[in-house]
PDB file of C-alpha atoms in Angstrom:
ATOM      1  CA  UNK A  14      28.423  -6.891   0.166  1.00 60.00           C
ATOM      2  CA  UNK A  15      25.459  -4.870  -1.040  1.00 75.00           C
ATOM      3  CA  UNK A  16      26.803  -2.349  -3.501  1.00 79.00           C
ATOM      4  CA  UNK A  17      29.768  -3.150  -6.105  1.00 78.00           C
ATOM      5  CA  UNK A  18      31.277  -0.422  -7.582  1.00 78.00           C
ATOM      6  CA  UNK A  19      28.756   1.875  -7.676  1.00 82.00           C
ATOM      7  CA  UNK A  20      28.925   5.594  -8.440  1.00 87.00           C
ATOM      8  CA  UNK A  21      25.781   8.219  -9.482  1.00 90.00           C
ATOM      9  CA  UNK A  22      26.149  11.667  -9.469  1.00 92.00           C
ATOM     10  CA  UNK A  23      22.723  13.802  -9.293  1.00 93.00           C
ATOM     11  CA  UNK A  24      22.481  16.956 -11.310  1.00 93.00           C
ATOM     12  CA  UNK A  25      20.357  19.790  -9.319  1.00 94.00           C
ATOM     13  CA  UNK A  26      16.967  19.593  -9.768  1.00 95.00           C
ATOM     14  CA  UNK A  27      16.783  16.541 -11.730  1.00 96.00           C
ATOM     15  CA  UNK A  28      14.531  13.126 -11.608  1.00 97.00           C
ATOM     16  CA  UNK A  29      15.823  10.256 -11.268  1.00 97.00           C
ATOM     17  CA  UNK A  30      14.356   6.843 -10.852  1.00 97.00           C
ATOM     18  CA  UNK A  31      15.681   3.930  -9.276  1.00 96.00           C
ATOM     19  CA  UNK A  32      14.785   0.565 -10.623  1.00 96.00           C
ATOM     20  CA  UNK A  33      15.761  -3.097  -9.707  1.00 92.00           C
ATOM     21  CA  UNK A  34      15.183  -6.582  -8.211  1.00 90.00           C
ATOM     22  CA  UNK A  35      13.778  -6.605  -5.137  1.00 88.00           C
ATOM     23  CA  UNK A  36      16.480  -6.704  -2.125  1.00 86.00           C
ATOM     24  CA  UNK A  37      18.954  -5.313  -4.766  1.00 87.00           C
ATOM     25  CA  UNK A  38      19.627  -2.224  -2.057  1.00 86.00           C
ATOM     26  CA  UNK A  39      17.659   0.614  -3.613  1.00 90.00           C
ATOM     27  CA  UNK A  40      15.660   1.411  -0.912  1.00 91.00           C
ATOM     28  CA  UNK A  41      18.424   1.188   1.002  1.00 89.00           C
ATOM     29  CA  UNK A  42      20.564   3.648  -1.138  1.00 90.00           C
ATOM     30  CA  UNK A  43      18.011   5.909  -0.803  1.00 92.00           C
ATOM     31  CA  UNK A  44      18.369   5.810   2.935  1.00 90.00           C
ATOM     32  CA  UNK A  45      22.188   6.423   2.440  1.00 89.00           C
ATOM     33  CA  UNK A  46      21.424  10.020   0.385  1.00 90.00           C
ATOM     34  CA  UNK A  47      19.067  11.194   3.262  1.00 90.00           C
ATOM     35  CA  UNK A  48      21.830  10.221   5.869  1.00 87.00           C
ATOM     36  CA  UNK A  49      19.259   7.365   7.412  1.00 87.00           C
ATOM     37  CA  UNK A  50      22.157   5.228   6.949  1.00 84.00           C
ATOM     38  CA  UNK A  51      25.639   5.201   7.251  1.00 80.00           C
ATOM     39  CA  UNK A  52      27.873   3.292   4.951  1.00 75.00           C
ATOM     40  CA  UNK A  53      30.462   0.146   5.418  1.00 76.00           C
ATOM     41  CA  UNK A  54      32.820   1.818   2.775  1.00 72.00           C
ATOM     42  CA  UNK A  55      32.818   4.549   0.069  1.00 76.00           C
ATOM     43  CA  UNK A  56      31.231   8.199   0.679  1.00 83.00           C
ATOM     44  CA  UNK A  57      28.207   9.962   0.174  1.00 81.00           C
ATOM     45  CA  UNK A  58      28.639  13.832  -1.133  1.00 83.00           C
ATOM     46  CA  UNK A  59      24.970  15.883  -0.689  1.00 80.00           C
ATOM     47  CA  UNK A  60      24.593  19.155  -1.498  1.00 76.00           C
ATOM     48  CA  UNK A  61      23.030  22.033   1.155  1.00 81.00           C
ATOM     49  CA  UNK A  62      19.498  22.234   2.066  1.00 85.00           C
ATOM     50  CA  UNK A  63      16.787  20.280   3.447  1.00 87.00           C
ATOM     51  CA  UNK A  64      15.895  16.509   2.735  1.00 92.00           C
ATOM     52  CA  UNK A  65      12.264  15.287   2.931  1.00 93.00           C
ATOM     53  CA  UNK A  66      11.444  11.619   2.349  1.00 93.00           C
ATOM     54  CA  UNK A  67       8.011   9.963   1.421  1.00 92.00           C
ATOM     55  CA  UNK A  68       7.976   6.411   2.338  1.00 86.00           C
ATOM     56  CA  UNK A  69       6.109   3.803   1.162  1.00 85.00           C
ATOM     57  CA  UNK A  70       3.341   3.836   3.748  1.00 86.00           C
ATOM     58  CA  UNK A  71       1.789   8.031   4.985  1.00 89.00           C
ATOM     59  CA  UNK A  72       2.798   7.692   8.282  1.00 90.00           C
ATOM     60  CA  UNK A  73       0.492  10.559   9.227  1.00 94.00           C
ATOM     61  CA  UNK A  74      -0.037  11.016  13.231  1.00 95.00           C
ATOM     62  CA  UNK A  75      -3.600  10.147  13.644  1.00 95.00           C
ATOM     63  CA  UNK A  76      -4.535  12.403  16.270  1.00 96.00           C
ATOM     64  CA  UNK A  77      -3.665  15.509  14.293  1.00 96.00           C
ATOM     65  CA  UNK A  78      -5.623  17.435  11.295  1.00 96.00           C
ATOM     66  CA  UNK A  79      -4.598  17.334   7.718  1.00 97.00           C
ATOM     67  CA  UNK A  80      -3.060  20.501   8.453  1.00 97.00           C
ATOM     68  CA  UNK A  81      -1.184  20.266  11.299  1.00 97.00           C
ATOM     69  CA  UNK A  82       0.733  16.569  10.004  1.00 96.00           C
ATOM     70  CA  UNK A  83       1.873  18.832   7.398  1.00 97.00           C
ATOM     71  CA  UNK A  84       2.919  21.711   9.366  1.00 96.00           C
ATOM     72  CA  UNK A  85       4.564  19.433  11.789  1.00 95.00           C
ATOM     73  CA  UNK A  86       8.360  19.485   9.967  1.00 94.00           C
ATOM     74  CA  UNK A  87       8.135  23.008  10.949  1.00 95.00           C
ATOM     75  CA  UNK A  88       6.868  22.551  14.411  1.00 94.00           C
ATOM     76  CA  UNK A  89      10.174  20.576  14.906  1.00 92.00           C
ATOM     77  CA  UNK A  90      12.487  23.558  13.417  1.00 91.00           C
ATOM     78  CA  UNK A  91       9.971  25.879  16.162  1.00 93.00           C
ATOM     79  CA  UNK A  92       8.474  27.838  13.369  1.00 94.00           C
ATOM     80  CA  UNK A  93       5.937  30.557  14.404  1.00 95.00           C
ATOM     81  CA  UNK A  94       2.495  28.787  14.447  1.00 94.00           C
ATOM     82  CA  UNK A  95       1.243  31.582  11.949  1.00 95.00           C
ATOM     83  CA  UNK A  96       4.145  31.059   9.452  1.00 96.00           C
ATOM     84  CA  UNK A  97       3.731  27.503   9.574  1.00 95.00           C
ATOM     85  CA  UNK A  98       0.045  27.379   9.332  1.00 96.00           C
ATOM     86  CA  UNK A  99       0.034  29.641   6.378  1.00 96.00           C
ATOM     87  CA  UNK A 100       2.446  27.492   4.743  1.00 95.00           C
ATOM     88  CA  UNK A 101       1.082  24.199   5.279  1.00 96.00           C
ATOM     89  CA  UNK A 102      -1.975  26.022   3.554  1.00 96.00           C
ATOM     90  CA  UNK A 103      -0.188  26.495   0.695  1.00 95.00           C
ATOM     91  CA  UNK A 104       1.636  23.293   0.286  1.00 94.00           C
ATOM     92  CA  UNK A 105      -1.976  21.353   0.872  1.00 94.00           C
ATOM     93  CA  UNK A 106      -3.275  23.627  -1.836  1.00 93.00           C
ATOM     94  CA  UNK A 107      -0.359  22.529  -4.576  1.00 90.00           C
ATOM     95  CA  UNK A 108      -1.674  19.194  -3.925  1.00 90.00           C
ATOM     96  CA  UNK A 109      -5.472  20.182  -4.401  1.00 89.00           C
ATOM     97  CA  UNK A 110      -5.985  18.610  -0.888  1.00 93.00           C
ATOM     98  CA  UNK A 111      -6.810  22.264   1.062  1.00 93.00           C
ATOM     99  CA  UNK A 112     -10.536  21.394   1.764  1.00 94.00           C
ATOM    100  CA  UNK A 113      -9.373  18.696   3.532  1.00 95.00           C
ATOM    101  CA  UNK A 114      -7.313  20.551   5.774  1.00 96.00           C
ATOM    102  CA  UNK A 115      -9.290  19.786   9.328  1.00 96.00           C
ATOM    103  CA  UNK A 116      -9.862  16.314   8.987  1.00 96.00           C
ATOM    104  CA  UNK A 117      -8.389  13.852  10.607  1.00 96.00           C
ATOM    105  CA  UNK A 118      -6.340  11.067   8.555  1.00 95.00           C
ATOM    106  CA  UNK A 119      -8.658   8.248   9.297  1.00 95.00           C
ATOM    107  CA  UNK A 120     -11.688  10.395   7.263  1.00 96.00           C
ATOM    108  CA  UNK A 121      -9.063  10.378   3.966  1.00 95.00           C
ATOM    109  CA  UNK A 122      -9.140   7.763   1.154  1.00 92.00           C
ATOM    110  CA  UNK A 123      -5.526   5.961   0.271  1.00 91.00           C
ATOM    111  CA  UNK A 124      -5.164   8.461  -2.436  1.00 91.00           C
ATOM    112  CA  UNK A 125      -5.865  11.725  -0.356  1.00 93.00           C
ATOM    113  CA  UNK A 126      -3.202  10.493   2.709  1.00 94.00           C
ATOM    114  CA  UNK A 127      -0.386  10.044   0.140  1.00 92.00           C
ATOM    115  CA  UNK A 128      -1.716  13.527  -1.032  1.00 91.00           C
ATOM    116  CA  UNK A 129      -0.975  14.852   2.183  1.00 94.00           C
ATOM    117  CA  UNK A 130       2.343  13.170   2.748  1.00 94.00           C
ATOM    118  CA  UNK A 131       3.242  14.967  -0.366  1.00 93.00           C
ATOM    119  CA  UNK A 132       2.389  17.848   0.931  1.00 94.00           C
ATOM    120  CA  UNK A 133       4.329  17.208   4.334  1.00 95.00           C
ATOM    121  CA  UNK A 134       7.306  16.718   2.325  1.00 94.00           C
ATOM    122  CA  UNK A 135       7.538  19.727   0.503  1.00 92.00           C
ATOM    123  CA  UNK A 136       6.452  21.994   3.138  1.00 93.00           C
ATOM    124  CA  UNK A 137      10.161  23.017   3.823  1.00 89.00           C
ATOM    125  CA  UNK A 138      10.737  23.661   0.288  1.00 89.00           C
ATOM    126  CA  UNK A 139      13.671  20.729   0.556  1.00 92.00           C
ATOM    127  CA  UNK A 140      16.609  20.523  -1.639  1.00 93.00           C
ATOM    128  CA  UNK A 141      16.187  17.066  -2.157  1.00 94.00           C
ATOM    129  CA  UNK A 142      13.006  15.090  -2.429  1.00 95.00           C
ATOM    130  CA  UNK A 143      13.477  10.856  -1.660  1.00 96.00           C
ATOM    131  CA  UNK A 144      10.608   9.073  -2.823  1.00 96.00           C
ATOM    132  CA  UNK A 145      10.661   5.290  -1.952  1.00 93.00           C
ATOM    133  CA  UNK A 146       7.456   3.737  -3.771  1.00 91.00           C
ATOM    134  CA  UNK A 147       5.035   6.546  -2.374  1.00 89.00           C
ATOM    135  CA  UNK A 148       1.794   5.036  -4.785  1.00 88.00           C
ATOM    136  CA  UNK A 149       2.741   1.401  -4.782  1.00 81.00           C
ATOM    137  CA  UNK A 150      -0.615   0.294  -2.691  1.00 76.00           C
ATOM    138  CA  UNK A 151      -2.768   2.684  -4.573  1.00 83.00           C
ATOM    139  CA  UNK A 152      -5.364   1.038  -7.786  1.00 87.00           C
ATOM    140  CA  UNK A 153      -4.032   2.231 -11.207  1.00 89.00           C
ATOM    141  CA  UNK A 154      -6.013   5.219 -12.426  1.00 89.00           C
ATOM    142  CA  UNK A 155      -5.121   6.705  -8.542  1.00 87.00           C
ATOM    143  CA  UNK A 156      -1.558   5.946  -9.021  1.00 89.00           C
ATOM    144  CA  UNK A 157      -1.326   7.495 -12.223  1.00 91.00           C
ATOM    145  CA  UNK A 158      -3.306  10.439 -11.043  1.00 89.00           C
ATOM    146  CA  UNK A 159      -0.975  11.197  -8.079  1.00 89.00           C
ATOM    147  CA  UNK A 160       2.273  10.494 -10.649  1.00 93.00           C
ATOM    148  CA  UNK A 161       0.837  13.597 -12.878  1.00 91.00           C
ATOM    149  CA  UNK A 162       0.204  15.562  -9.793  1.00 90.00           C
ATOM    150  CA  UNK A 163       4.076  14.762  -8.194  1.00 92.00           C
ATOM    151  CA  UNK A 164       5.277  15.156 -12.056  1.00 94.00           C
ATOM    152  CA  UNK A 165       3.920  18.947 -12.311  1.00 92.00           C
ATOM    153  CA  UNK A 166       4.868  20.074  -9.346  1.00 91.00           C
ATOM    154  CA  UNK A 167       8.532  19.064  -9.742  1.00 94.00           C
ATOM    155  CA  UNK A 168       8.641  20.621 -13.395  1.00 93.00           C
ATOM    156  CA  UNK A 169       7.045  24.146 -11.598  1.00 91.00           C
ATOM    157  CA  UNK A 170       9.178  23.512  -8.433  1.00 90.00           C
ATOM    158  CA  UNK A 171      12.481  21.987  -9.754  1.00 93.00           C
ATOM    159  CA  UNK A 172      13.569  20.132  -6.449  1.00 94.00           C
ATOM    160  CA  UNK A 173      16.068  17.072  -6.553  1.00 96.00           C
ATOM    161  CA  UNK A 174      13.675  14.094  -6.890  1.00 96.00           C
ATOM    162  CA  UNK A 175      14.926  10.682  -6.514  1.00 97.00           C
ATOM    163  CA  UNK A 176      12.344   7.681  -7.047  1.00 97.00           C
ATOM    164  CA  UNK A 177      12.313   4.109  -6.038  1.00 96.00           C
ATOM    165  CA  UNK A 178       9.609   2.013  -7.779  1.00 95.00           C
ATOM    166  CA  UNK A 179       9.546  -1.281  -8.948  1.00 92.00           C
ATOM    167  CA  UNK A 180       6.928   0.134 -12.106  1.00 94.00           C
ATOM    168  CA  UNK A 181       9.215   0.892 -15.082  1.00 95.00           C
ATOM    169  CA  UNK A 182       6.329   2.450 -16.960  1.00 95.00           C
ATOM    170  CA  UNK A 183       6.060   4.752 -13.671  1.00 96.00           C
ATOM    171  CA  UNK A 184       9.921   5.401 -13.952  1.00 96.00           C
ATOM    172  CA  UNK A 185       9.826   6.247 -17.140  1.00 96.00           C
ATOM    173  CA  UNK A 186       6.866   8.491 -16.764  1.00 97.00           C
ATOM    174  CA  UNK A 187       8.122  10.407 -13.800  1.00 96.00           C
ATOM    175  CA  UNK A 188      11.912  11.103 -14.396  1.00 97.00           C
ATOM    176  CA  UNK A 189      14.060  12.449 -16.857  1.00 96.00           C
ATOM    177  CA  UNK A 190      16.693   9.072 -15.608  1.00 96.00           C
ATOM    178  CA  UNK A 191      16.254   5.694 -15.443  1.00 97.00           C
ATOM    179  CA  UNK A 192      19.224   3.821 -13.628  1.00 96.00           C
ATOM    180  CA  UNK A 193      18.860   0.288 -13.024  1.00 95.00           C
ATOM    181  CA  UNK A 194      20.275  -1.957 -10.787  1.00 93.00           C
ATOM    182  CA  UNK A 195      21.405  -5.804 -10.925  1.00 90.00           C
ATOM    183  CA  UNK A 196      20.905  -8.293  -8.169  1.00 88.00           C
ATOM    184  CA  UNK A 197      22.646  -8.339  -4.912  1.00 85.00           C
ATOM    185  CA  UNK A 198      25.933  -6.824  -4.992  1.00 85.00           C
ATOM    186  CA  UNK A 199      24.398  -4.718  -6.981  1.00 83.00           C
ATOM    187  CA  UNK A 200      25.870  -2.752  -9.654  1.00 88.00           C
ATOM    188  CA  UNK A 201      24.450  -0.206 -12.171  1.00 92.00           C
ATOM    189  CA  UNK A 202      23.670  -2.298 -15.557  1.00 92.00           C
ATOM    190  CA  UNK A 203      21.623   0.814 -17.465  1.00 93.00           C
ATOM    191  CA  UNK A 204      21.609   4.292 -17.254  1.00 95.00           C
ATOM    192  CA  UNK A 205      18.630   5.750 -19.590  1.00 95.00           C
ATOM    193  CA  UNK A 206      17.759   9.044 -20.366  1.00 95.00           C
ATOM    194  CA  UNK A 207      13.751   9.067 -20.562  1.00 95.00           C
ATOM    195  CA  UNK A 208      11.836  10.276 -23.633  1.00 93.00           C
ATOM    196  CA  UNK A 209      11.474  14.553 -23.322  1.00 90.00           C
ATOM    197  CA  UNK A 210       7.575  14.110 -24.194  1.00 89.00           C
ATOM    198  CA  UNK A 211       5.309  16.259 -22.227  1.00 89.00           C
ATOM    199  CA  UNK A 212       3.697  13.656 -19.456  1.00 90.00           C
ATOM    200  CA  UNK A 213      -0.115  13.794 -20.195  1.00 89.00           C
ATOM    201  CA  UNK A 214      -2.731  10.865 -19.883  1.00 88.00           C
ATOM    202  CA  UNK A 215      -1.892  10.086 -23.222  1.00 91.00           C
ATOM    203  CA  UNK A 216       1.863   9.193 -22.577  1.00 94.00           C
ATOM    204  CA  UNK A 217       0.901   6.320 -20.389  1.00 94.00           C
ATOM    205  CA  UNK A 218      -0.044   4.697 -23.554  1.00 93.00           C
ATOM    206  CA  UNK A 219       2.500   6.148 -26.068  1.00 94.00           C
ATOM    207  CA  UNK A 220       5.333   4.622 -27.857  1.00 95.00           C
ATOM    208  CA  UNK A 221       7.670   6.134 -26.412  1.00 95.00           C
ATOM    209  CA  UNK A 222       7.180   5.260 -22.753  1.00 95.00           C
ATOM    210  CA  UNK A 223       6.833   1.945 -24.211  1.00 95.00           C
ATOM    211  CA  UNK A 224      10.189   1.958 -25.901  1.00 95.00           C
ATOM    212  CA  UNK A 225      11.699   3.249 -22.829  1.00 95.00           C
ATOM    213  CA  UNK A 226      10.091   1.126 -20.289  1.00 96.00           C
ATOM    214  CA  UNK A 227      11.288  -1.997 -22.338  1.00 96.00           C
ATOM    215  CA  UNK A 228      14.788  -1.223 -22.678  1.00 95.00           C
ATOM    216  CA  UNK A 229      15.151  -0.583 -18.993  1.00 95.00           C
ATOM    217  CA  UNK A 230      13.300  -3.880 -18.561  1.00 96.00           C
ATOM    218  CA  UNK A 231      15.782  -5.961 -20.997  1.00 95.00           C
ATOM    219  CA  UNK A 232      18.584  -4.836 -19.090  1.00 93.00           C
ATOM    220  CA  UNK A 233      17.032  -6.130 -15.611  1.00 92.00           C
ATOM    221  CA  UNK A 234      16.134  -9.159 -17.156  1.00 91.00           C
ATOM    222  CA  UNK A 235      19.453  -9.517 -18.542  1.00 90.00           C
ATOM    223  CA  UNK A 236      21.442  -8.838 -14.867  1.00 85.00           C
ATOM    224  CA  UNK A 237      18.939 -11.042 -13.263  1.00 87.00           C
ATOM    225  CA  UNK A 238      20.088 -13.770 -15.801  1.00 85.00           C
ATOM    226  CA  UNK A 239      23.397 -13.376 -15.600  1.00 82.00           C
ATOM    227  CA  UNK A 240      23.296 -13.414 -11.878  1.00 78.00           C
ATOM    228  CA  UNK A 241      21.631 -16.998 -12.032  1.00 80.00           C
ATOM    229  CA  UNK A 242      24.708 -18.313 -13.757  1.00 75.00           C
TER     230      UNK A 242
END
């Protein structure tokens, strides 16, 4: 059994993280609310519009541009090659990555490919944005660069973000909710509502993302203890 009793509603256009041990099922969740998945038992309820997922790794097609990986979800629907050049343009320039746009993914750094996967996945303007640990491989000061980049454009855009990470500081500093998860059958043990500080550099090092991150780390600690029992 991988979930036990587990239930989470998502409000529209919130930001939620998902936090737990690793094998606990979160990535695998995630894959349930993007229909990747099907499930044993139980439902899963999603709201119209588009999905768009950023995995862990860019997965950008190596023979194309910048521009056309992030035009290609429109390719598929058989969008106009106008339309969807004009907005990949403008989804590469809310990630400040339109300069870029002819190059091919092996001339990008680690930061600039998850850059343009960011871009890919809002292209379509989705409903609902599935993020399963899109910076984990990237050095700190990148990683925290990208999170106030992803952070700004979901206050401006208001899409349905949902986050999988195993950095609580990064949970807390993206999204509004925290919910963590026990070991395997997992089961919700916390569900934290984040500090409402504006997210500058400074909050990376403020008390209250401190606060926040430890709380949400006392009550993984505390499921991974009682599930050694």
């Amino acid at each position: 059994m991988l979930f036990r009793s587990v239930s989470l509603t998502l409000a529209k256009g919130s930001f939620t993280a998902l936090v737990g041990p690793s094998g606990c099922g979160k990535t695998t969740l995630l894959r349930l609310m993007g229909g990747l998945e099907s499930l044993d038992g139980g439902t899963v309820r999603r709201a119209d519009g588009a999905i768009s997922f950023c995995f862990q790794e860019p997965r950008l097609l190596p023979w194309r541009s910048v521009l056309d990986n992030v035009a290609w979800p429109l390719e598929l629907q058989g969008m106009k090659r106008e339309e969807r050049t004009q907005r990949a343009q403008a989804a590469l320039a809310r990630v400040q990555l339109l300069e870029a746009a002819d190059r091919r993914p092996h001339a990008l750094s680690g930061g600039m490919k998850k850059r343009v996967a960011i871009a890919r996945a809002l292209v379509a303007s989705p409903a609902l944005l599935l993020l399963d640990e899109p910076f984990g491989a990237l050095d700190e000061v990148t990683r925290q660069d990208l999170d106030a980049e992803l952070r700004t454009l979901w206050e401006r855009e208001r899409f349905t973000a949902v986050l999988v990470t195993h950095s609580l500081p990064e949970a807390v500093y993206l999204a509004e909710r925290v919910v963590v998860f026990s070991p395997r059958p997992a089961r919700i043990v916390a569900d934290l509502v984040t500090p409402t500080a504006r997210r500058d550099l400074a909050f990376w090092t403020s008390p209250d993302l401190y606060a926040a991150a430890r709380s949400a780390s006392e009550a993984l600690h505390g499921a991974m203890m009682e599930a050694r029992r």
